Short mmCIF file of N, CA, C and O in Angstrom, two decimals:
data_model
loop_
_atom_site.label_atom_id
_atom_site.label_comp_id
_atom_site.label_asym_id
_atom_site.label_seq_id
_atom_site.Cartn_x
_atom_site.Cartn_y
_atom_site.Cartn_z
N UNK A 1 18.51 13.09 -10.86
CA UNK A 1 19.66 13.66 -11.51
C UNK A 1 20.31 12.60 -12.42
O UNK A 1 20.55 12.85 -13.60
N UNK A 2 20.61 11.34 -11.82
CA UNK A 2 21.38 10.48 -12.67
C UNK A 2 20.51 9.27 -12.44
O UNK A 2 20.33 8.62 -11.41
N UNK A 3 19.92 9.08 -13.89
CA UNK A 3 19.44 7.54 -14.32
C UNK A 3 19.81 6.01 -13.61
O UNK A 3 20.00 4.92 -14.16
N UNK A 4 19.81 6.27 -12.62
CA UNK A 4 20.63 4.73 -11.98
C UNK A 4 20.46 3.66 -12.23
O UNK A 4 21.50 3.00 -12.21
N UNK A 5 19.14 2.84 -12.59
CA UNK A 5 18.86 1.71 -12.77
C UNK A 5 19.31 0.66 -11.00
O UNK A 5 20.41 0.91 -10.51
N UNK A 6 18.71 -0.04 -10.50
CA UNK A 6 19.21 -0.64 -9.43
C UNK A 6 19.95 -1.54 -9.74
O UNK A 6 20.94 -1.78 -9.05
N UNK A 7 19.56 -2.43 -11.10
CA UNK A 7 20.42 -3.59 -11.59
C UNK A 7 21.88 -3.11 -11.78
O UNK A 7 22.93 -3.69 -11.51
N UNK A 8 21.58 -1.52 -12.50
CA UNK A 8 23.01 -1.20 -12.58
C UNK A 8 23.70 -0.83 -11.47
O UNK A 8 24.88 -1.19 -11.52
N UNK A 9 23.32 -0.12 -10.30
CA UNK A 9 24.03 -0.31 -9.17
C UNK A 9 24.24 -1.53 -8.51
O UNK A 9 25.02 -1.48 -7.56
N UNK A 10 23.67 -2.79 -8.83
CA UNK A 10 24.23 -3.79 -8.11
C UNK A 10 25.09 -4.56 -9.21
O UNK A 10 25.48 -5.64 -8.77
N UNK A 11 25.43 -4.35 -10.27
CA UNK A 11 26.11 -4.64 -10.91
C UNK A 11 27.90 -3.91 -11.03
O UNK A 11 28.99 -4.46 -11.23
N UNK A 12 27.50 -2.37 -10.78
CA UNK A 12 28.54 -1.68 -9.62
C UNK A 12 29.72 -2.12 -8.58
O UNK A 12 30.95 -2.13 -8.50
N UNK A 13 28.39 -2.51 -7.72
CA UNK A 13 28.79 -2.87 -6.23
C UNK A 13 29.69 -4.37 -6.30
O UNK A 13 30.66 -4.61 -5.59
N UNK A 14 28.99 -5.48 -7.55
CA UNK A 14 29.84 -6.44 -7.88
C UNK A 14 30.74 -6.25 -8.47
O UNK A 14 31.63 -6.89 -7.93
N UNK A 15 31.17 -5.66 -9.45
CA UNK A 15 32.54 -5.46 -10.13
C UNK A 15 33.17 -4.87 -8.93
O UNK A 15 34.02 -5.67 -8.55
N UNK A 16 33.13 -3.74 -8.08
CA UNK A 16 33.95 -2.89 -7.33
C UNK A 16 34.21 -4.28 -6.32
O UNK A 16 35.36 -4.70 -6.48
N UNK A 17 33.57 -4.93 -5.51
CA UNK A 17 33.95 -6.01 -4.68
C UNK A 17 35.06 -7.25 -5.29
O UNK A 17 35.86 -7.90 -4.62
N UNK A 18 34.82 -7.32 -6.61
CA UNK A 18 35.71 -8.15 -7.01
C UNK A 18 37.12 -7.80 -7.50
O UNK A 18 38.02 -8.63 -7.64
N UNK A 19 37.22 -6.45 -7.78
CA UNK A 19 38.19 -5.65 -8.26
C UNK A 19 39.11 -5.46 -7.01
O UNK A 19 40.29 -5.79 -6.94
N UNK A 20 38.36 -4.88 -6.05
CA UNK A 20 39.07 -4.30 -4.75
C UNK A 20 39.36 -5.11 -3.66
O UNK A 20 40.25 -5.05 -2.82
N UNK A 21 38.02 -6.22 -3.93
CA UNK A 21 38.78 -6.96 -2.30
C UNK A 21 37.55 -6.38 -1.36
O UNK A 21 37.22 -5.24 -1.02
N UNK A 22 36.99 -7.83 -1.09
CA UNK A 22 36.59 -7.33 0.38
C UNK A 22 37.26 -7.11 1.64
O UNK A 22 36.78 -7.34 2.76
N UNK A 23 38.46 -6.63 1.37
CA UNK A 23 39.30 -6.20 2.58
C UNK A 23 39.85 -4.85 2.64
O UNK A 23 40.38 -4.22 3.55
N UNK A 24 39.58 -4.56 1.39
CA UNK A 24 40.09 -2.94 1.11
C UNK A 24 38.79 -2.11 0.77
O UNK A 24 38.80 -0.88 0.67
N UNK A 25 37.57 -2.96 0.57
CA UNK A 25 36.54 -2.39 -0.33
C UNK A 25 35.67 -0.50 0.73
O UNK A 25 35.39 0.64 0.34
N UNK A 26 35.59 -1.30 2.21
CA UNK A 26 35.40 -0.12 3.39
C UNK A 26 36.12 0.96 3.03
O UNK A 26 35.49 1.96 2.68
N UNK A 27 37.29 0.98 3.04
CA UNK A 27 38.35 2.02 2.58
C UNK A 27 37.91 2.62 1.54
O UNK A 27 37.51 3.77 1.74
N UNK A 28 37.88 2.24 0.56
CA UNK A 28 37.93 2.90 -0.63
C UNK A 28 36.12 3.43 -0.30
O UNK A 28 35.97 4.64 -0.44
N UNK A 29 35.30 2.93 -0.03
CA UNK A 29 34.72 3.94 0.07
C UNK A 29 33.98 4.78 1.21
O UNK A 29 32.83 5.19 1.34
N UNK A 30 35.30 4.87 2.07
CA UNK A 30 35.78 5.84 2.77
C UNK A 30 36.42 6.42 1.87
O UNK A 30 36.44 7.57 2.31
N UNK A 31 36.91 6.43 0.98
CA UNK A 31 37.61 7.63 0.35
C UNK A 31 36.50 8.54 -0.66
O UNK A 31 36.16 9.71 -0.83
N UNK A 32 36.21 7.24 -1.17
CA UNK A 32 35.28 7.80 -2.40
C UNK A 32 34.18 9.14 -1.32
O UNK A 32 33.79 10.10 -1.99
N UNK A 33 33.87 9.14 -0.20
CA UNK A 33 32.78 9.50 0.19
C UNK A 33 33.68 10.88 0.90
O UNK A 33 33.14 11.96 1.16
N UNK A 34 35.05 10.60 1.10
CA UNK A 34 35.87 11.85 1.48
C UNK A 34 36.06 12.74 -0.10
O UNK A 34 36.05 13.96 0.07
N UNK A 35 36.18 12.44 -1.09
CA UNK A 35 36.05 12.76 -2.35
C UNK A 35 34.91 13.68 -2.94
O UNK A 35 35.08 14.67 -3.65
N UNK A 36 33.67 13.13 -2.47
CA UNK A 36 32.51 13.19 -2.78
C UNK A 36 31.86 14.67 -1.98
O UNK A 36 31.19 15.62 -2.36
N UNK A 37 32.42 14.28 -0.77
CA UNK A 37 32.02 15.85 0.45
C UNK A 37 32.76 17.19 -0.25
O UNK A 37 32.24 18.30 -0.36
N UNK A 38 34.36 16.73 -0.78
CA UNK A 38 35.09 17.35 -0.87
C UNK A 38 34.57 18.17 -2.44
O UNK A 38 34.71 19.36 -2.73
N UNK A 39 33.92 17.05 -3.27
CA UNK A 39 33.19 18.27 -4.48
C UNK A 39 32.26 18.97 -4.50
O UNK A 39 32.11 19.99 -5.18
N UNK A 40 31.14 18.23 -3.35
CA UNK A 40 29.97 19.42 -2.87
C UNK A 40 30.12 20.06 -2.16
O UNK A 40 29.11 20.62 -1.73
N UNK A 41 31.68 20.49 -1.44
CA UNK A 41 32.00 21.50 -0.54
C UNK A 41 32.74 23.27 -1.62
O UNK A 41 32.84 24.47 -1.37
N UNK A 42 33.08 22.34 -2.79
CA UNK A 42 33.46 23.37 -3.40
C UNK A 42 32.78 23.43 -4.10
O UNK A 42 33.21 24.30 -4.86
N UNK A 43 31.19 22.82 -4.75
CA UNK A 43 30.31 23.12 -5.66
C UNK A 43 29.41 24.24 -4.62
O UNK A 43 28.71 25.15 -5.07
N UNK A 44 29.60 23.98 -3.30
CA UNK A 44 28.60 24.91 -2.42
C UNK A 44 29.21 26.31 -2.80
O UNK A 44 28.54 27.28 -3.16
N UNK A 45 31.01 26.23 -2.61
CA UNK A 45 31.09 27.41 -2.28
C UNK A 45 31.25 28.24 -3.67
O UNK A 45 31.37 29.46 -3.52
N UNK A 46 31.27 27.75 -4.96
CA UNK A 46 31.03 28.00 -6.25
C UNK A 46 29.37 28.59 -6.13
O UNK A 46 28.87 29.57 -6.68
N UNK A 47 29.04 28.06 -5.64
CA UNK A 47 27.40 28.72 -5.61
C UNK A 47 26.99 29.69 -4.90
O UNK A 47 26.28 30.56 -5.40
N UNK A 48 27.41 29.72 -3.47
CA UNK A 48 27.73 31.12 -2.84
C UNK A 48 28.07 32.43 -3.57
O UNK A 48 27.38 33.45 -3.66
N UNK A 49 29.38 32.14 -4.11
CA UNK A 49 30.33 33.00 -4.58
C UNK A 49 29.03 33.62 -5.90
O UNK A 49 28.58 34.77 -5.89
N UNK A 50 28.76 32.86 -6.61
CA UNK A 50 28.50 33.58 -7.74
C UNK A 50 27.07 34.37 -7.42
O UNK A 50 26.60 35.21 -8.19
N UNK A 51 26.19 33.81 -5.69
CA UNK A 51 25.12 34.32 -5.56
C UNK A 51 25.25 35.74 -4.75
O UNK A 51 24.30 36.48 -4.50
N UNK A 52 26.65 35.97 -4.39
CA UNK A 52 27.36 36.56 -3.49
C UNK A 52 27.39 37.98 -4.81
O UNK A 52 26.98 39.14 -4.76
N UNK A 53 28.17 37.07 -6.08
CA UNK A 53 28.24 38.46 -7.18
C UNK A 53 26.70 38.93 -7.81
O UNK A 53 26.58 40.09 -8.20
N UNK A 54 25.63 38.05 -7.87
CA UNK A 54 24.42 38.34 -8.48
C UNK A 54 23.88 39.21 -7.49
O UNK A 54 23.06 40.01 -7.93
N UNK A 55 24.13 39.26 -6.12
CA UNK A 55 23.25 39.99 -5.22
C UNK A 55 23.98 41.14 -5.40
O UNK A 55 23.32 42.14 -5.64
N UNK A 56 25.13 41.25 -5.34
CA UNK A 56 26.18 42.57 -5.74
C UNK A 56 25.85 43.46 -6.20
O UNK A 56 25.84 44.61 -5.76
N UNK A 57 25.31 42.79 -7.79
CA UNK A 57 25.22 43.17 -9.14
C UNK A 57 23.39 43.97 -9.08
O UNK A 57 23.11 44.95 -9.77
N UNK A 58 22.54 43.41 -8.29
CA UNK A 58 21.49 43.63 -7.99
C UNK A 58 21.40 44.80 -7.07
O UNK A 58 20.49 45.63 -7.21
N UNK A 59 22.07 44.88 -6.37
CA UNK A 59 22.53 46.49 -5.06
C UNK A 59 22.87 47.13 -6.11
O UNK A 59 21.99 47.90 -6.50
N UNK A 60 23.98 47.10 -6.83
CA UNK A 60 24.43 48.15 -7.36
C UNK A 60 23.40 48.95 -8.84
O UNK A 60 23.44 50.00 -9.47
N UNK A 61 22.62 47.81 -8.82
CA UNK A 61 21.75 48.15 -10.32
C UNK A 61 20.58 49.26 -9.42
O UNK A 61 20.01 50.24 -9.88
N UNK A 62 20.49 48.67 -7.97
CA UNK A 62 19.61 49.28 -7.42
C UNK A 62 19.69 50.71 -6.54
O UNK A 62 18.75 51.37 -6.11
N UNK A 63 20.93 50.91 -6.43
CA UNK A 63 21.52 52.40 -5.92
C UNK A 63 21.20 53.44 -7.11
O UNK A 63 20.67 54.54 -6.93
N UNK A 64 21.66 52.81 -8.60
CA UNK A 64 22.00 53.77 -9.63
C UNK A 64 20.32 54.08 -9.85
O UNK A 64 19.88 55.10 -10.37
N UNK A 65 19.83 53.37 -9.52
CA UNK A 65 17.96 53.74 -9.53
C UNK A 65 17.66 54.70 -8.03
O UNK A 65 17.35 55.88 -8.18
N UNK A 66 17.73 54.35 -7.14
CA UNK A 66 17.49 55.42 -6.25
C UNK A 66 18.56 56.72 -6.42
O UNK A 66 18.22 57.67 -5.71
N UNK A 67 19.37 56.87 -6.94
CA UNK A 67 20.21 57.84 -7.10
C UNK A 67 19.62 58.69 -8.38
O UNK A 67 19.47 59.91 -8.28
N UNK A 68 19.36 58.12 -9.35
CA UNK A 68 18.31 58.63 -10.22
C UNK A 68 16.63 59.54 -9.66
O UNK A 68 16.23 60.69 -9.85
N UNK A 69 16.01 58.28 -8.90
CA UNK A 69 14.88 59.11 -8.65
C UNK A 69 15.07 60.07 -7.40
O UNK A 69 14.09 60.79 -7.21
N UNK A 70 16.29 60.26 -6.38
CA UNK A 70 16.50 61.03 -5.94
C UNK A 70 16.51 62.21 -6.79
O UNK A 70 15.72 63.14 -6.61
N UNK A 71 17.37 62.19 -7.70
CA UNK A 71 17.89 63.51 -8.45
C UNK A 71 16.46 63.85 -9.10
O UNK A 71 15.96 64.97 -9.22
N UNK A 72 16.01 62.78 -9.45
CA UNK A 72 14.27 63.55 -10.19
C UNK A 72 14.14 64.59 -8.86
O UNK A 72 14.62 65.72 -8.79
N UNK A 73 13.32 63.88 -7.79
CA UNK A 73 12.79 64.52 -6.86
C UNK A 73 13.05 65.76 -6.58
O UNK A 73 12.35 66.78 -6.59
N UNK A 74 14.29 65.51 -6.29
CA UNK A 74 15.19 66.97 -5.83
C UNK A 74 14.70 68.11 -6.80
O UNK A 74 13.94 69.00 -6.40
N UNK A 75 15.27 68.02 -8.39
CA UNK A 75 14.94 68.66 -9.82
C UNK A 75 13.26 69.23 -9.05
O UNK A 75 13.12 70.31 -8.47
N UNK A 76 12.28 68.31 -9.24
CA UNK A 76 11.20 68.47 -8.99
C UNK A 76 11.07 69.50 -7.87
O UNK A 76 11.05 70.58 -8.46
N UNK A 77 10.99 69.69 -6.72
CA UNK A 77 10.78 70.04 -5.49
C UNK A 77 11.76 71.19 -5.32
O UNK A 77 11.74 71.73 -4.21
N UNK A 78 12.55 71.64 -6.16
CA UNK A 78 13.43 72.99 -6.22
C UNK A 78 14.57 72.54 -4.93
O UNK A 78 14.46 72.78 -3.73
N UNK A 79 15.64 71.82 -5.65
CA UNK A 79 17.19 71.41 -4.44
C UNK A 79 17.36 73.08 -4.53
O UNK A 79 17.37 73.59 -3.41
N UNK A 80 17.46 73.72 -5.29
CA UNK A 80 18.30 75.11 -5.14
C UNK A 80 18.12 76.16 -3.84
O UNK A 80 18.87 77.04 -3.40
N UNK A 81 16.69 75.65 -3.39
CA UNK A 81 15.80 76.31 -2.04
C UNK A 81 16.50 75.73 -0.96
O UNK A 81 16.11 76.22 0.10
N UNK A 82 17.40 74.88 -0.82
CA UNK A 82 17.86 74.31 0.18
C UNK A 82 19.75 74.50 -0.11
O UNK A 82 20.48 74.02 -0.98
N UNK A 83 20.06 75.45 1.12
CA UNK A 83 21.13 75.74 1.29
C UNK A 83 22.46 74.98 1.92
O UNK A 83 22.55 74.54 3.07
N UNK A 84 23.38 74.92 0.95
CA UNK A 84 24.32 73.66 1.32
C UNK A 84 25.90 74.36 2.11
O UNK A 84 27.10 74.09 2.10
N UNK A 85 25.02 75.34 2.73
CA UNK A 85 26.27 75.94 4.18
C UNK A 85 26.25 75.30 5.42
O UNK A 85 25.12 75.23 5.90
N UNK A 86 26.96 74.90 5.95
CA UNK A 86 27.19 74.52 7.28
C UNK A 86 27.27 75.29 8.28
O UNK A 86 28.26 75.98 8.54
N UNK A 87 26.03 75.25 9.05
CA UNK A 87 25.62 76.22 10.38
C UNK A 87 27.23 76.40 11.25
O UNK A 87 28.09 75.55 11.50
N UNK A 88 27.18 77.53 11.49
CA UNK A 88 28.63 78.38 12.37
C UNK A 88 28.35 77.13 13.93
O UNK A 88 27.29 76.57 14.18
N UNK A 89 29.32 77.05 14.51
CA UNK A 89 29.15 76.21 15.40
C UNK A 89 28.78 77.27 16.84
O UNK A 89 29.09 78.45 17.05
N UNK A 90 27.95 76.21 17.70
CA UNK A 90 27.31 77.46 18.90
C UNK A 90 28.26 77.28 19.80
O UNK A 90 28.85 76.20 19.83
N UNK A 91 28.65 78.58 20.94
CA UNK A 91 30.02 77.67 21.87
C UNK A 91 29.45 77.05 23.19
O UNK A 91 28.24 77.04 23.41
N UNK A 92 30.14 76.66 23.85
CA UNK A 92 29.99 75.72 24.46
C UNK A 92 29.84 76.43 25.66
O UNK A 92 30.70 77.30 25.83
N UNK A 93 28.62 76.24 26.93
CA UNK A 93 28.07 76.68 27.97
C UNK A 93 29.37 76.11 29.02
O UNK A 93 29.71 74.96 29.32
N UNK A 94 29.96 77.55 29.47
CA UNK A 94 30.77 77.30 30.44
C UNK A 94 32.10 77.70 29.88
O UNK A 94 32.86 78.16 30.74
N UNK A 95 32.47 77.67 28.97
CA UNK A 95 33.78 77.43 28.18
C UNK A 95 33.89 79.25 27.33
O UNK A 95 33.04 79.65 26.53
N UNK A 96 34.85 79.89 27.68
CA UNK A 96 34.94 81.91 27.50
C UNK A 96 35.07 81.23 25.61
O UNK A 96 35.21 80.08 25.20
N UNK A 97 34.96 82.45 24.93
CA UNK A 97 35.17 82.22 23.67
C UNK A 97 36.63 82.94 23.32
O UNK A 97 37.05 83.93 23.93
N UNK A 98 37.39 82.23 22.16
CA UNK A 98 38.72 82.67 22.04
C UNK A 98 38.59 83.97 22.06
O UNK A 98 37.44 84.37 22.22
N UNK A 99 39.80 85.11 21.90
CA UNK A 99 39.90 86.34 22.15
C UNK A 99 39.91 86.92 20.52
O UNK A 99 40.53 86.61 19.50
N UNK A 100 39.18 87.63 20.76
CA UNK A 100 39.19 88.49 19.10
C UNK A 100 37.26 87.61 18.58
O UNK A 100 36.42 88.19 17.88
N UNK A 101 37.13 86.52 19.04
CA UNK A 101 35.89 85.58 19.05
C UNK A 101 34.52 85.83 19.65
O UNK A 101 34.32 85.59 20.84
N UNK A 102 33.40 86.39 18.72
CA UNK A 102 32.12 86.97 19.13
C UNK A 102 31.23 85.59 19.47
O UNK A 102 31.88 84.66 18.98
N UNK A 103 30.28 85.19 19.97
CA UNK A 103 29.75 84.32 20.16
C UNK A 103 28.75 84.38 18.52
O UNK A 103 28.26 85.42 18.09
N UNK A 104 28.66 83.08 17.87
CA UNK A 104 27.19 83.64 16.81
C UNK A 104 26.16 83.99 17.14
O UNK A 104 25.80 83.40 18.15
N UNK A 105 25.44 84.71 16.76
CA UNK A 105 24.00 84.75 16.96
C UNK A 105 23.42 83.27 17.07
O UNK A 105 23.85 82.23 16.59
N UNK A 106 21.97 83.62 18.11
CA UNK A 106 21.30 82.54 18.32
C UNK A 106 19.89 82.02 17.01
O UNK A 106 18.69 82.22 17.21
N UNK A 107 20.31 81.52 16.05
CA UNK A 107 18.99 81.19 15.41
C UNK A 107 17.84 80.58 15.65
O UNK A 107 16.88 80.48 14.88
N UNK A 108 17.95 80.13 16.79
CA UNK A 108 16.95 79.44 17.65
C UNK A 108 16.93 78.16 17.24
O UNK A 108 16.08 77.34 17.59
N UNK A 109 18.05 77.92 16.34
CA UNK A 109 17.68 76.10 16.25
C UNK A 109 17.96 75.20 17.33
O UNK A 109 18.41 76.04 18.12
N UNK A 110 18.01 74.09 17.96
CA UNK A 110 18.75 73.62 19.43
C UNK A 110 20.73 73.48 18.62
O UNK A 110 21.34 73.25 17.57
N UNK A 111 20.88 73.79 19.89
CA UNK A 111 22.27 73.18 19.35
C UNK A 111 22.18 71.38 19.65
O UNK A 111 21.31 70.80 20.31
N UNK A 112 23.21 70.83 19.01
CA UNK A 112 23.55 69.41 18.62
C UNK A 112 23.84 68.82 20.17
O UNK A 112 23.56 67.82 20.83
N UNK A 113 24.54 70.00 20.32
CA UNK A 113 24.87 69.04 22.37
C UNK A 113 24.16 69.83 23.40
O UNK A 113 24.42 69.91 24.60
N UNK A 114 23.39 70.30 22.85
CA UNK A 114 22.57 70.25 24.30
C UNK A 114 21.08 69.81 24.30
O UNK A 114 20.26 69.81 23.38
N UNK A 115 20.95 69.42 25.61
CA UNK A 115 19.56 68.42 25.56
C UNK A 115 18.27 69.02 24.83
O UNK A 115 18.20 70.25 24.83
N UNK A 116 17.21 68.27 24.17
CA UNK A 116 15.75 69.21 23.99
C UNK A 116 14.99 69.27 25.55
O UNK A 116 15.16 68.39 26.39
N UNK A 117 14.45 70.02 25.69
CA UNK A 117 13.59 70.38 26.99
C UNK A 117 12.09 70.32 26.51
O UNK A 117 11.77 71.13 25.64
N UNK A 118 11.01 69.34 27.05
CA UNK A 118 9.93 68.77 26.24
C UNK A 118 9.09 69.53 27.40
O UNK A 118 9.25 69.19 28.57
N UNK A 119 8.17 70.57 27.05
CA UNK A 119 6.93 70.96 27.68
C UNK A 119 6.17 70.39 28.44
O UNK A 119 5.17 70.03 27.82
N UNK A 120 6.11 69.98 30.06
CA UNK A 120 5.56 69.79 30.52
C UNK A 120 4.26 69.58 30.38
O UNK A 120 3.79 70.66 30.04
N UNK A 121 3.03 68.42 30.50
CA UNK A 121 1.62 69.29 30.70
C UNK A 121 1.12 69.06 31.97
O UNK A 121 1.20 68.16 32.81
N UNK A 122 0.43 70.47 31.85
CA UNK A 122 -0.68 70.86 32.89
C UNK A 122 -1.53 70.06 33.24
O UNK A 122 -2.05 69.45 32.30
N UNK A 123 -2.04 69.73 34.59
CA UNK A 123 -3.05 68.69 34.96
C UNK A 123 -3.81 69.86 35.84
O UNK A 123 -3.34 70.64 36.68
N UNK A 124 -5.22 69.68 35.32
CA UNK A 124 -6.04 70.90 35.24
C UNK A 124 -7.31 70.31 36.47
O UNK A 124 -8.15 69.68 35.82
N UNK A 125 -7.61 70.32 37.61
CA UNK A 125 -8.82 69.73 38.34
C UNK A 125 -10.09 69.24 37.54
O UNK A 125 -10.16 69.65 36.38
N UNK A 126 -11.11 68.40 37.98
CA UNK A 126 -12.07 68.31 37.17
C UNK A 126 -12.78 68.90 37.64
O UNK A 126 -12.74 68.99 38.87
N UNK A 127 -14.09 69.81 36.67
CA UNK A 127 -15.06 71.29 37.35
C UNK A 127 -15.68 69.98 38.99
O UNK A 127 -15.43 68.86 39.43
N UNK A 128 -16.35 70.91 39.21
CA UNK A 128 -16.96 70.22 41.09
C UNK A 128 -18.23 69.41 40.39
O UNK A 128 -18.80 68.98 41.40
N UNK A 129 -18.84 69.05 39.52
CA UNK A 129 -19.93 68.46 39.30
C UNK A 129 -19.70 66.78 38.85
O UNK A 129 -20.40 65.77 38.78
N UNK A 130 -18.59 67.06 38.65
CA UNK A 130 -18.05 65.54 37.34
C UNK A 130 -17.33 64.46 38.34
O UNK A 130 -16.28 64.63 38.96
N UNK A 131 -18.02 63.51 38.32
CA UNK A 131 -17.66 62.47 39.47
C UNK A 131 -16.37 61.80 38.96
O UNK A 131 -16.29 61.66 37.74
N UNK A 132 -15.37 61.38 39.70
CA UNK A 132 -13.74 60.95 39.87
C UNK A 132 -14.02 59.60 39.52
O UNK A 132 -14.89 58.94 40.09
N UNK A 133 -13.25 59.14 38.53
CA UNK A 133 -13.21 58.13 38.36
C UNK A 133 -11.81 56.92 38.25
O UNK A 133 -10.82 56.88 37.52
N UNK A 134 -12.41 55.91 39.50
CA UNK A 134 -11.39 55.49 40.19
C UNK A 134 -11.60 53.91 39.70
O UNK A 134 -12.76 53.54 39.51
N UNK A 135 -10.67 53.10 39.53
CA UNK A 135 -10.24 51.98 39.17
C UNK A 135 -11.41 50.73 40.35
O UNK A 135 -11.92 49.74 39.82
N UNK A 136 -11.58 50.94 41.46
CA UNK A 136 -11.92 50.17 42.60
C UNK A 136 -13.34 50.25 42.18
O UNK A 136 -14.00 49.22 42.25
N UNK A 137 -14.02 51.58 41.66
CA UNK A 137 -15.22 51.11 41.27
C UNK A 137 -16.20 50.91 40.64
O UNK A 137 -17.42 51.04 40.77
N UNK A 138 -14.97 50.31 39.34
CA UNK A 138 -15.46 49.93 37.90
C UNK A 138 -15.79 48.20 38.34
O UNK A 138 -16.43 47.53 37.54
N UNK A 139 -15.32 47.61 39.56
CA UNK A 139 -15.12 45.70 39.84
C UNK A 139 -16.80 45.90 41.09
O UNK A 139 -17.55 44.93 41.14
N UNK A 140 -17.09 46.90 41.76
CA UNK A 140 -18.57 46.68 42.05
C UNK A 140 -19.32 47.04 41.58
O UNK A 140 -20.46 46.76 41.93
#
């Protein structure tokens, strides 16, 4: 980053020793080095920040694109076939329905709160000819 030359840093280190004092010289750079944290703490967070707005800027470039090829799709695939009513709510098992209040018809979809019930399967014998096959005597 910066051209240093060593001659020129020890030419540095002599002027600053003769200027400051070898009695103050520790100090000062103790400071210089409290100085120094203190500009790459706000050059960090200068760099954050602006990678913070580029990633921003990158989401948002990238919504207005999926929001686009959504709307293709949709266009494509006929949205109009798909109905934007909100199913009548089913009532609740156990609970009378208000008065003047018919229950809806059942469309057979599940309702939202109550559990799915998953089909059992059948375990069927094997015909009498087909030998059982057991774990113990696949090892002799």
């Amino acid at each position: 980053m910066f051209d240093i030359a060593p001659s020129e840093f020890l030419l540095v280190a002599v002027v600053a020793l003769v200027v400051i004092g070898p009695k103050d010289l520790p100090k000062a750079l103790r400071v210089l080095g409290y100085w120094v944290g203190k500009a790459r703490g706000v050059a960090r967070q200068f760099r954050s920040g602006f990678d913070n707005m580029v990633r921003e800027a990158e989401l948002a470039e990238m919504e207005k694109k999926w929001a686009a090829e959504n709307a293709r799709i949709m266009a494509e695939h006929g949205a109009g076939e798909v109905a934007d009513v909100a199913p009548a709510p089913h009532p609740v098992p156990g609970k009378a329905a208000p008065s003047g209040d018919e229950a809806p018809p059942h469309d057979g979809s599940p309702d939202p709160g109550e559990p799915i019930t998953v089909e059992q399967p059948q375990l069927v014998p094997a015909p009498a000819g087909t030998p059982a096959h057991r774990p113990d005597d696949a090892m002799s």
